[in-house]
Amino acid sequence: MSIFLKDQWRDWAREWGLTHHPEKGWMRRTEWVAGEHEGLLVRAGWGTEENPGLVVLVRFPRVGDVDRLRQALIDDATLDALPGKGGARRKMVIETGPKKTVRLGGVPEFTLTENSLVWRHVFRFSTPKATQLEEWGAALVTAIARTTSRFDGRCEVCTTGAATRYVLVNEVPMMMCATCQQRLSAEGEMAERTYEMSEARHLPGLALGLVAALVGAVAWAAIEAVTNRIFAAAAIGIGALVAWTYKRGAGRVDAAGRVIAAALTIVSVVLGEIMIYAWMVMKARPEIGFNLEAGWYVYLKMWGDSPGSEAITILFALVGAWVAAKALERPRLRARIESGDATSGQSKAA
Ligand SMILES: [Zn+2]
């Protein structure tokens, strides 16, 4: 009996010869499959909490004319088999250069690059059956292969080395020769070493983080004043803001940085509470004015009178602090390369 959500894609993975990566989530699905199908590379899995939905990636040898491929996919009637008749493909976005992290107007359903197509679809009410998914995946692969070439045993990076079996680079299937794999690892190691040697400027980080904490405290107090409630989301927002500004100032993140950002987040929430009490005092006794000392006094008194409600604010603050610390985890600079074979054993274990 597994405590996790149930695997659903084992049969599909076996049928297509994909590597199957079992479900590890309680609430959110994490199961994913990857491998080669009809000469193209496929990865299917579930999006993150921020970008939920089914995410199917199809990778193909680099094409010269992305616009032509885009038009071919839009015109391809077989893609009407996708949910909503695949209508969103008419708004397919072409992405060049590095990935954008901030996007206005949400994540597009279809994103095309010179060597990949990502189809992301949110299912609001039910999870699609594996057999359906298999059909949609097949439709996508077939439609793409009509316009692009297939992988023919050569490396997709240098186009000369031999790559007969895909590898997973940061969980993305790629056709990469041994030389290119080595170079990628060496570059990653170099980047990590450079990062380690760069200075973690704690003081500038602290200074900027402090500004964010003040802004956060005012926002916390304002939200509470307007809604008469407190929100865990506000604490999470403060944590994210503090972490982001800390990183601006500090450059490199380390353990001390995580502690600083977590502490600033808690300080921000507590200060927000003090501000709201100071504001209440000002409303009741205008002659005192906005006095943080008075706010602090009421805050301490509240701990005596109704410790439960103040404990909840601290609990929320801790959630925000956790978010801040999490956001300041060391970036992963080295690509993780796994052979497609090594993981395929997992699907046979069933
Ligand atoms: Zn190569």
Short mmCIF file of C-alpha atoms and ligand atoms in Angstrom, two decimals:
data_model
loop_
_atom_site.label_atom_id
_atom_site.label_comp_id
_atom_site.label_asym_id
_atom_site.label_seq_id
_atom_site.Cartn_x
_atom_site.Cartn_y
_atom_site.Cartn_z
CA MET A 1 0.00 0.00 0.00
CA SER A 2 1.57 3.23 -1.13
CA ILE A 3 1.04 6.49 0.69
CA PHE A 4 1.54 8.33 -2.60
CA LEU A 5 -0.89 9.00 -5.39
CA LYS A 6 -1.22 6.05 -7.74
CA ASP A 7 0.97 5.59 -10.79
CA GLN A 8 -1.06 5.84 -13.96
CA TRP A 9 1.40 5.77 -16.80
CA ARG A 10 3.24 2.47 -16.33
CA ASP A 11 1.50 0.69 -19.19
CA TRP A 12 1.95 3.64 -21.49
CA ALA A 13 5.66 3.82 -20.63
CA ARG A 14 6.09 0.10 -21.27
CA GLU A 15 4.26 0.28 -24.58
CA TRP A 16 6.37 3.14 -25.90
CA GLY A 17 9.58 1.99 -24.21
CA LEU A 18 9.81 5.16 -22.13
CA THR A 19 11.51 5.39 -18.76
CA HIS A 20 8.91 5.65 -16.04
CA HIS A 21 9.46 7.79 -12.96
CA PRO A 22 6.98 6.81 -10.29
CA GLU A 23 4.57 9.07 -8.51
CA LYS A 24 6.07 10.65 -5.41
CA GLY A 25 3.42 13.21 -4.55
CA TRP A 26 0.67 13.20 -1.96
CA MET A 27 -1.35 16.12 -3.27
CA ARG A 28 0.24 17.07 -6.52
CA ARG A 29 1.04 14.58 -9.27
CA THR A 30 4.76 14.13 -9.97
CA GLU A 31 4.77 11.05 -12.16
CA TRP A 32 6.67 11.48 -15.40
CA VAL A 33 7.82 9.47 -18.39
CA ALA A 34 10.52 10.21 -20.93
CA GLY A 35 12.09 8.56 -23.92
CA GLU A 36 12.16 8.13 -27.64
CA HIS A 37 9.08 7.59 -29.74
CA GLU A 38 9.00 7.42 -33.53
CA GLY A 39 12.43 8.98 -33.73
CA LEU A 40 11.57 12.00 -31.57
CA LEU A 41 12.09 12.55 -27.86
CA VAL A 42 9.12 12.84 -25.54
CA ARG A 43 8.65 13.83 -21.93
CA ALA A 44 5.29 13.95 -20.23
CA GLY A 45 4.69 15.03 -16.67
CA TRP A 46 2.83 17.45 -14.45
CA GLY A 47 3.56 21.11 -14.00
CA THR A 48 4.59 22.84 -10.81
CA GLU A 49 2.25 24.35 -8.28
CA GLU A 50 2.66 27.75 -9.93
CA ASN A 51 2.25 26.34 -13.44
CA PRO A 52 -0.06 23.38 -13.01
CA GLY A 53 -1.37 21.10 -15.70
CA LEU A 54 -0.18 18.35 -17.95
CA VAL A 55 3.08 19.19 -19.68
CA VAL A 56 4.09 17.28 -22.78
CA LEU A 57 7.46 18.09 -24.33
CA VAL A 58 8.41 16.82 -27.77
CA ARG A 59 12.00 17.36 -28.89
CA PHE A 60 13.21 17.09 -32.46
CA PRO A 61 16.41 17.81 -34.41
CA ARG A 62 16.82 21.58 -34.81
CA VAL A 63 14.79 23.07 -37.64
CA GLY A 64 15.88 26.01 -39.75
CA ASP A 65 12.47 27.58 -40.17
CA VAL A 66 10.47 27.62 -36.94
CA ASP A 67 7.68 29.69 -38.50
CA ARG A 68 7.12 27.06 -41.14
CA LEU A 69 6.86 24.33 -38.50
CA ARG A 70 4.46 26.49 -36.50
CA GLN A 71 2.20 27.00 -39.51
CA ALA A 72 2.35 23.30 -40.37
CA LEU A 73 1.22 22.37 -36.87
CA ILE A 74 -1.58 24.93 -36.95
CA ASP A 75 -2.76 23.61 -40.32
CA ASP A 76 -2.46 19.95 -39.30
CA ALA A 77 -6.04 18.71 -38.85
CA THR A 78 -4.90 15.61 -36.94
CA LEU A 79 -4.13 17.86 -33.98
CA ASP A 80 -7.86 18.51 -33.68
CA ALA A 81 -7.69 15.27 -31.64
CA LEU A 82 -6.27 17.27 -28.73
CA PRO A 83 -8.59 18.61 -26.01
CA GLY A 84 -10.58 21.62 -27.19
CA LYS A 85 -9.81 20.51 -30.76
CA GLY A 86 -6.28 21.74 -30.13
CA GLY A 87 -7.64 25.21 -30.87
CA ALA A 88 -5.03 26.90 -28.68
CA ARG A 89 -2.33 25.96 -31.19
CA ARG A 90 -3.40 28.91 -33.31
CA LYS A 91 -1.93 31.05 -30.56
CA MET A 92 1.29 29.03 -30.45
CA VAL A 93 4.17 31.12 -29.12
CA ILE A 94 7.63 30.90 -30.64
CA GLU A 95 10.34 31.23 -28.04
CA THR A 96 13.91 32.09 -28.95
CA GLY A 97 16.85 32.65 -26.67
CA PRO A 98 16.84 32.00 -22.94
CA LYS A 99 13.60 31.12 -21.22
CA LYS A 100 11.53 33.97 -19.93
CA THR A 101 10.75 33.73 -16.26
CA VAL A 102 8.18 36.48 -16.07
CA ARG A 103 5.38 36.37 -18.56
CA LEU A 104 2.47 38.68 -19.01
CA GLY A 105 -0.88 37.11 -19.70
CA GLY A 106 -0.14 33.64 -18.38
CA VAL A 107 1.60 30.60 -19.76
CA PRO A 108 0.72 29.81 -23.38
CA GLU A 109 -0.69 26.36 -24.11
CA PHE A 110 1.74 25.75 -26.97
CA THR A 111 5.34 26.95 -26.95
CA LEU A 112 7.59 26.20 -29.88
CA THR A 113 11.36 26.56 -30.14
CA GLU A 114 13.75 25.52 -32.89
CA ASN A 115 14.03 22.06 -31.33
CA SER A 116 11.08 21.53 -29.04
CA LEU A 117 7.35 21.88 -28.61
CA VAL A 118 5.76 22.18 -25.18
CA TRP A 119 2.08 21.52 -24.84
CA ARG A 120 0.65 22.47 -21.49
CA HIS A 121 -2.96 21.80 -20.69
CA VAL A 122 -4.85 22.35 -17.46
CA PHE A 123 -7.56 19.85 -16.63
CA ARG A 124 -9.86 21.48 -14.15
CA PHE A 125 -12.13 18.68 -13.11
CA SER A 126 -10.55 15.36 -13.84
CA THR A 127 -7.23 13.76 -14.65
CA PRO A 128 -7.12 12.40 -18.20
CA LYS A 129 -6.76 8.66 -18.68
CA ALA A 130 -3.37 7.33 -19.72
CA THR A 131 -4.82 5.92 -22.93
CA GLN A 132 -6.11 9.37 -23.89
CA LEU A 133 -2.75 10.87 -23.11
CA GLU A 134 -1.04 8.28 -25.24
CA GLU A 135 -3.26 9.26 -28.17
CA TRP A 136 -2.58 12.96 -27.74
CA GLY A 137 1.15 12.32 -27.40
CA ALA A 138 1.14 10.19 -30.53
CA ALA A 139 -0.80 12.86 -32.44
CA LEU A 140 1.75 15.51 -31.45
CA VAL A 141 4.77 13.35 -32.32
CA THR A 142 3.34 12.31 -35.67
CA ALA A 143 2.34 15.84 -36.60
CA ILE A 144 5.79 17.20 -35.76
CA ALA A 145 7.62 14.38 -37.55
CA ARG A 146 5.74 15.27 -40.74
CA THR A 147 7.69 18.53 -40.94
CA THR A 148 10.91 17.85 -39.03
CA SER A 149 13.53 15.15 -39.46
CA ARG A 150 13.95 12.39 -36.88
CA PHE A 151 16.93 11.72 -34.66
CA ASP A 152 19.26 9.49 -36.63
CA GLY A 153 21.87 8.43 -34.09
CA ARG A 154 23.77 11.69 -34.15
CA CYS A 155 24.35 14.16 -31.33
CA GLU A 156 21.92 17.08 -31.44
CA VAL A 157 24.48 19.49 -30.00
CA CYS A 158 27.52 19.01 -32.22
CA THR A 159 25.60 17.09 -34.94
CA THR A 160 28.69 14.92 -35.62
CA GLY A 161 29.16 12.73 -32.53
CA ALA A 162 27.30 9.46 -32.11
CA ALA A 163 24.24 9.39 -29.88
CA THR A 164 22.20 6.27 -30.32
CA ARG A 165 20.45 6.42 -26.97
CA TYR A 166 19.05 9.48 -25.26
CA VAL A 167 20.27 10.81 -21.93
CA LEU A 168 18.28 12.80 -19.40
CA VAL A 169 19.82 16.23 -18.86
CA ASN A 170 18.11 17.75 -15.82
CA GLU A 171 15.28 15.31 -16.50
CA VAL A 172 14.92 16.41 -20.12
CA PRO A 173 15.63 13.76 -22.77
CA MET A 174 18.39 14.72 -25.21
CA MET A 175 20.47 13.04 -27.87
CA MET A 176 23.98 13.89 -26.76
CA CYS A 177 27.31 12.29 -27.62
CA ALA A 178 29.84 11.34 -24.93
CA THR A 179 32.09 14.32 -25.76
CA CYS A 180 29.27 16.85 -25.47
CA GLN A 181 28.14 15.26 -22.19
CA GLN A 182 31.65 15.62 -20.79
CA ARG A 183 31.87 19.21 -21.93
CA LEU A 184 28.52 20.04 -20.33
CA SER A 185 29.63 18.49 -17.03
CA ALA A 186 32.96 20.31 -17.11
CA GLU A 187 31.23 23.65 -17.81
CA GLY A 188 28.83 23.02 -14.92
CA GLU A 189 31.68 22.25 -12.55
CA MET A 190 33.45 25.41 -13.65
CA ALA A 191 30.31 27.49 -13.10
CA GLU A 192 29.86 26.01 -9.63
CA ARG A 193 33.44 26.73 -8.69
CA THR A 194 33.13 30.32 -9.91
CA TYR A 195 29.95 30.69 -7.90
CA GLU A 196 31.58 29.28 -4.78
CA MET A 197 34.42 31.77 -5.11
CA SER A 198 32.17 34.76 -5.59
CA GLU A 199 31.56 36.79 -2.46
CA ALA A 200 28.39 36.57 -0.42
CA ARG A 201 27.84 40.23 0.51
CA HIS A 202 25.80 39.81 3.67
CA LEU A 203 25.56 43.47 4.62
CA PRO A 204 24.15 44.82 1.33
CA GLY A 205 21.83 41.83 1.32
CA LEU A 206 20.71 42.60 4.84
CA ALA A 207 20.19 46.29 4.01
CA LEU A 208 18.00 45.57 0.98
CA GLY A 209 16.20 42.76 2.83
CA LEU A 210 15.44 45.19 5.64
CA VAL A 211 13.79 47.60 3.21
CA ALA A 212 11.69 44.73 1.89
CA ALA A 213 10.79 43.72 5.44
CA LEU A 214 9.58 47.29 6.16
CA VAL A 215 7.52 47.34 2.96
CA GLY A 216 6.17 43.93 3.89
CA ALA A 217 5.22 45.07 7.39
CA VAL A 218 3.27 48.05 6.01
CA ALA A 219 1.53 45.76 3.52
CA TRP A 220 0.72 43.25 6.27
CA ALA A 221 -0.77 45.98 8.45
CA ALA A 222 -2.68 47.51 5.52
CA ILE A 223 -4.18 44.17 4.50
CA GLU A 224 -5.21 43.48 8.09
CA ALA A 225 -6.66 46.98 8.46
CA VAL A 226 -8.73 46.64 5.30
CA THR A 227 -9.90 43.05 5.60
CA ASN A 228 -9.73 42.62 9.37
CA ARG A 229 -8.05 39.29 8.78
CA ILE A 230 -4.56 37.93 8.41
CA PHE A 231 -3.47 35.78 5.51
CA ALA A 232 -0.78 33.13 5.21
CA ALA A 233 -0.46 34.27 1.59
CA ALA A 234 0.68 37.70 2.78
CA ALA A 235 3.44 36.12 4.88
CA ILE A 236 4.48 34.00 1.91
CA GLY A 237 4.57 37.12 -0.25
CA ILE A 238 6.76 38.87 2.32
CA GLY A 239 9.09 35.87 2.44
CA ALA A 240 9.43 35.83 -1.34
CA LEU A 241 10.01 39.61 -1.49
CA VAL A 242 12.63 39.55 1.27
CA ALA A 243 14.46 36.63 -0.35
CA TRP A 244 14.43 38.32 -3.75
CA THR A 245 15.76 41.63 -2.46
CA TYR A 246 18.34 39.89 -0.27
CA LYS A 247 19.68 38.11 -3.32
CA ARG A 248 19.88 41.42 -5.23
CA GLY A 249 22.14 42.80 -2.53
CA ALA A 250 24.13 39.74 -1.54
CA GLY A 251 24.90 38.17 -4.89
CA ARG A 252 25.74 34.69 -3.68
CA VAL A 253 23.39 32.90 -1.33
CA ASP A 254 24.62 30.79 1.56
CA ALA A 255 23.41 29.45 4.91
CA ALA A 256 23.83 32.83 6.62
CA GLY A 257 21.75 34.44 3.88
CA ARG A 258 18.94 31.96 4.41
CA VAL A 259 18.96 32.70 8.16
CA ILE A 260 18.96 36.47 7.52
CA ALA A 261 16.04 36.29 5.08
CA ALA A 262 14.03 33.97 7.33
CA ALA A 263 14.60 36.23 10.35
CA LEU A 264 13.70 39.37 8.38
CA THR A 265 10.44 37.76 7.28
CA ILE A 266 9.45 37.03 10.88
CA VAL A 267 10.49 40.54 11.93
CA SER A 268 8.38 41.94 9.09
CA VAL A 269 5.23 40.14 10.18
CA VAL A 270 5.70 41.03 13.85
CA LEU A 271 6.34 44.65 12.90
CA GLY A 272 3.19 44.53 10.79
CA GLU A 273 1.26 43.41 13.87
CA ILE A 274 2.78 46.21 15.96
CA MET A 275 1.84 48.71 13.24
CA ILE A 276 -1.76 47.56 13.17
CA TYR A 277 -2.03 47.97 16.95
CA ALA A 278 -0.38 51.38 16.76
CA TRP A 279 -2.96 52.32 14.14
CA MET A 280 -5.82 51.07 16.36
CA VAL A 281 -4.46 53.08 19.27
CA MET A 282 -4.30 56.16 17.04
CA LYS A 283 -7.93 55.67 16.00
CA ALA A 284 -9.11 55.28 19.61
CA ARG A 285 -6.84 57.97 21.06
CA PRO A 286 -5.95 60.52 18.36
CA GLU A 287 -3.89 62.53 20.83
CA ILE A 288 -1.33 59.68 21.02
CA GLY A 289 -0.94 59.56 17.25
CA PHE A 290 0.77 56.77 15.33
CA ASN A 291 3.11 55.52 18.01
CA LEU A 292 5.02 52.27 17.49
CA GLU A 293 5.82 52.10 21.18
CA ALA A 294 2.12 52.07 21.96
CA GLY A 295 1.70 49.39 19.28
CA TRP A 296 4.45 47.32 20.86
CA TYR A 297 2.78 47.66 24.26
CA VAL A 298 -0.56 46.44 22.89
CA TYR A 299 1.21 43.66 21.01
CA LEU A 300 2.76 42.33 24.22
CA LYS A 301 -0.57 42.69 26.00
CA MET A 302 -2.27 40.70 23.22
CA TRP A 303 0.15 37.85 23.87
CA GLY A 304 -1.18 37.78 27.42
CA ASP A 305 -4.88 38.21 26.56
CA SER A 306 -5.27 36.04 23.44
CA PRO A 307 -2.03 34.20 22.80
CA GLY A 308 -3.79 31.96 20.28
CA SER A 309 -4.36 34.64 17.64
CA GLU A 310 -0.83 36.01 17.98
CA ALA A 311 0.56 32.48 17.79
CA ILE A 312 -1.21 32.10 14.44
CA THR A 313 0.51 35.19 13.08
CA ILE A 314 3.84 33.71 14.19
CA LEU A 315 2.89 30.45 12.52
CA PHE A 316 2.16 32.32 9.28
CA ALA A 317 5.43 34.21 9.68
CA LEU A 318 7.25 30.89 9.98
CA VAL A 319 5.65 29.72 6.74
CA GLY A 320 6.88 32.93 5.10
CA ALA A 321 10.33 32.41 6.63
CA TRP A 322 10.43 28.90 5.22
CA VAL A 323 9.53 30.27 1.79
CA ALA A 324 12.32 32.85 2.06
CA ALA A 325 14.89 30.24 3.05
CA LYS A 326 13.71 27.91 0.31
CA ALA A 327 13.97 30.68 -2.29
CA LEU A 328 17.60 31.18 -1.32
CA GLU A 329 18.71 27.65 -1.94
CA ARG A 330 21.91 27.34 -3.88
CA PRO A 331 21.22 27.44 -7.60
CA ARG A 332 21.97 24.22 -9.42
CA LEU A 333 24.57 25.10 -11.99
CA ARG A 334 25.75 21.64 -12.89
CA ALA A 335 23.53 19.73 -15.29
CA ARG A 336 22.52 16.31 -14.03
CA ILE A 337 23.06 13.79 -16.79
CA GLU A 338 21.53 10.34 -16.43
CA SER A 339 21.46 7.62 -19.02
CA GLY A 340 18.05 6.75 -20.38
CA ASP A 341 18.77 3.09 -19.62
CA ALA A 342 19.62 3.48 -15.97
CA THR A 343 16.15 4.64 -15.03
CA SER A 344 14.24 2.28 -17.29
CA GLY A 345 14.62 -0.47 -14.67
CA GLN A 346 12.06 1.34 -12.55
CA SER A 347 9.22 0.60 -14.91
CA LYS A 348 10.03 -3.09 -14.88
CA ALA A 349 9.87 -3.21 -11.12
CA ALA A 350 6.08 -3.15 -11.16
ZN ZN B 1 28.05 15.99 -29.50
#
